[in-house]
Amino acid sequence: MPTLPVTELPIVQSPMAGGATTPELVAAVTEAGALGFVAAGYLTAGQLHDRIAAVRDRTRAPFGVNLFAPWPDRANAQAIDAYAGRIAPDADRLGVALGAPRWDDDDWAAKVELLLADPLPVVSLTFGCPADGTIAALQRAGSAVAVTVTTADEARSAVAAGADALLLQGAEAGAHRGAWTPDAEPVPLDTLLAEVRPLTDVPLVAAGGLADADAVRRVLTAGASYAQVGTALLRAPESGASEPHKAALASAAETTITRAFTGRRARGLVNAFIRDHGPAEIEAYPQVHHLTRPLRAAATKAGDPDRMALWAGTGHASAQVAPAGAIIRALTP
Ligand SMILES: Cc1cc2nc3c(=O)[nH]c(=O)nc-3n(C[C@H](O)[C@H](O)[C@H](O)COP(=O)(O)O)c2cc1C
């Protein structure tokens, strides 16, 4: 069975779809001795191909790719229409039209085909664990497969499905929940780690709110083989997060878990959009993601943090403005 690549440091860089995870960021953390991940989410297979090539141009060390596993279309068209009507004034204010609320599977089959034809040492999955033979096919191609889990039940199922490693995502984590079903309640990382460690011998990667070397030491002592960090890297110069997002991370604002921006639970800094529309949030991913996309893009361009998705884990206030390699070294116990 393939195994996770051996890295100098027990740190994994969170794949962060939507722009933060540039090739420069992945290469910088990888060169610093951590395990970097390209975020394939929202990219076409062609764009993913180019992104992998751009990282390979910058480092010879091993890195991985993260895919969004396909999910069923659970949305209700009437609920989407009602939600669109509710948020339309926000789009008007920014001078844009809302996007078309379509379902898609994030180009899953084409991305898997690409990774089978040109394998990487590790592929990680979030949002689910496909039972369609993909895991075994990736393993036959030589990739270790790591599956994101948010509950002990998901961990049991991932091990039964043949996962080579589990990515434990605690409730504290920034951005989307990797939960396999909409009703999986977020579990604090320490609890999740204590529940999952006795269930399996596969390596565990612990993620969620890890903001300093003490926190990393804590999860390693509790049985994780690696600590995964995302928010801690968002303010690095190599991060592609927008300037208003980087600036907002430094604020003392609270974070919350909301479906308001994308129709799937995700943790971000509380702002006016979440306060206004969180109470009417609906479970409809990726339809609401596509619906709000032009609004979020326009808000970012206008520097309007009240209508942007300011994804952040609970440790956001500790995120440093420093080169990614230096951040990784500072997080290493
Ligand atoms: C901006 C952002 C984007 C993210 N995008 C992804 C993604 O594409 N795939 C994924 O598996 N996890 C994604 N995550 C979640 C991370 O894998 C991980 O759970 C999280 O970064 C850990 O919490 P932390 O941000 O507090 O360190 C994202 C996190 C952030 C902050």
Coordinates of C-alpha atoms and ligand atoms in Angstrom, one line a residue, residues 12-21 37-42 66-68 124-127 148 167-178 189 206-211 228-234 241 245 249 267 309-316, ligand 1:
V12 CA 1.0 19.6 6.2
Q13 CA -0.1 22.7 4.3
S14 CA -3.9 22.8 3.9
P15 CA -5.0 22.8 0.3
M16 CA -7.0 26.0 0.0
A17 CA -9.2 26.3 -3.1
G18 CA -10.3 29.6 -4.4
G19 CA -6.9 31.2 -4.9
A20 CA -4.9 31.1 -1.7
T21 CA -2.8 28.0 -2.6
F37 CA -0.9 20.4 -1.4
V38 CA -2.3 21.8 -4.6
A39 CA -6.0 22.7 -4.2
A40 CA -7.8 21.3 -7.2
G41 CA -11.2 22.5 -6.1
Y42 CA -12.9 24.9 -8.6
N66 CA -6.6 17.7 -3.0
L67 CA -9.8 16.9 -4.8
F68 CA -13.5 17.7 -3.9
S124 CA -6.4 13.9 -0.5
L125 CA -10.2 14.0 -0.7
T126 CA -12.6 16.2 1.0
F127 CA -16.5 16.3 1.1
T148 CA -10.9 14.0 5.2
L167 CA -7.2 14.0 7.6
L168 CA -9.1 14.9 10.8
Q169 CA -10.8 18.2 10.4
G170 CA -11.9 19.7 13.8
A171 CA -14.7 22.1 14.3
E172 CA -12.1 24.9 14.6
A173 CA -11.0 24.7 10.9
G174 CA -11.2 27.5 8.5
A175 CA -13.5 27.4 5.4
H176 CA -15.6 24.5 4.2
R177 CA -16.4 21.5 6.4
G178 CA -15.2 18.4 4.8
L189 CA -10.3 18.6 17.1
A206 CA -4.9 16.8 12.6
A207 CA -6.3 20.1 11.3
G208 CA -8.3 23.0 12.8
G209 CA -7.3 26.1 14.5
L210 CA -3.6 25.1 15.0
A211 CA -2.0 28.5 15.3
Q228 CA -2.2 20.5 9.1
V229 CA -2.4 24.3 8.9
G230 CA -4.3 26.6 6.5
T231 CA -5.3 29.9 8.1
A232 CA -1.8 30.3 9.6
L233 CA -0.4 30.6 6.1
L234 CA -3.0 32.9 4.6
A241 CA -5.6 35.4 -0.5
H245 CA -9.0 39.0 3.3
L249 CA -7.6 38.0 9.4
R267 CA -16.1 28.8 9.0
A309 CA -16.3 35.2 2.4
L310 CA -13.5 35.8 4.9
W311 CA -12.7 32.2 5.5
A312 CA -10.7 31.7 8.7
G313 CA -10.1 29.2 11.4
T314 CA -10.5 30.0 15.0
G315 CA -6.7 30.8 15.3
H316 CA -6.8 33.6 12.7
Ligands
LIG1 C1 -9.2 29.6 2.7 C2 -9.3 28.1 2.9 C3 -9.6 27.3 1.9 C4 -9.7 25.9 2.1 N1 -9.9 25.1 1.0 C5 -9.9 23.7 1.2 C6 -9.9 22.8 0.1 O1 -9.9 23.3 -1.1 N2 -9.8 21.5 0.3 C7 -9.7 21.0 1.6 O2 -9.7 19.8 1.8 N3 -9.7 21.8 2.7 C8 -9.8 23.2 2.5 N4 -9.7 24.0 3.6 C9 -9.7 23.4 5.0 C10 -8.4 22.9 5.4 O3 -8.2 21.6 4.7 C11 -8.2 22.6 6.9 O4 -9.3 21.9 7.4 C12 -8.1 24.0 7.6 O5 -7.3 24.9 7.0 C13 -7.6 23.7 9.0 O6 -7.9 24.8 9.8 P1 -7.1 26.1 9.9 O7 -7.4 26.9 8.7 O8 -7.6 26.7 11.2 O9 -5.6 25.8 10.0 C14 -9.6 25.4 3.4 C15 -9.3 26.2 4.5 C16 -9.1 27.6 4.3 C17 -8.7 28.5 5.4

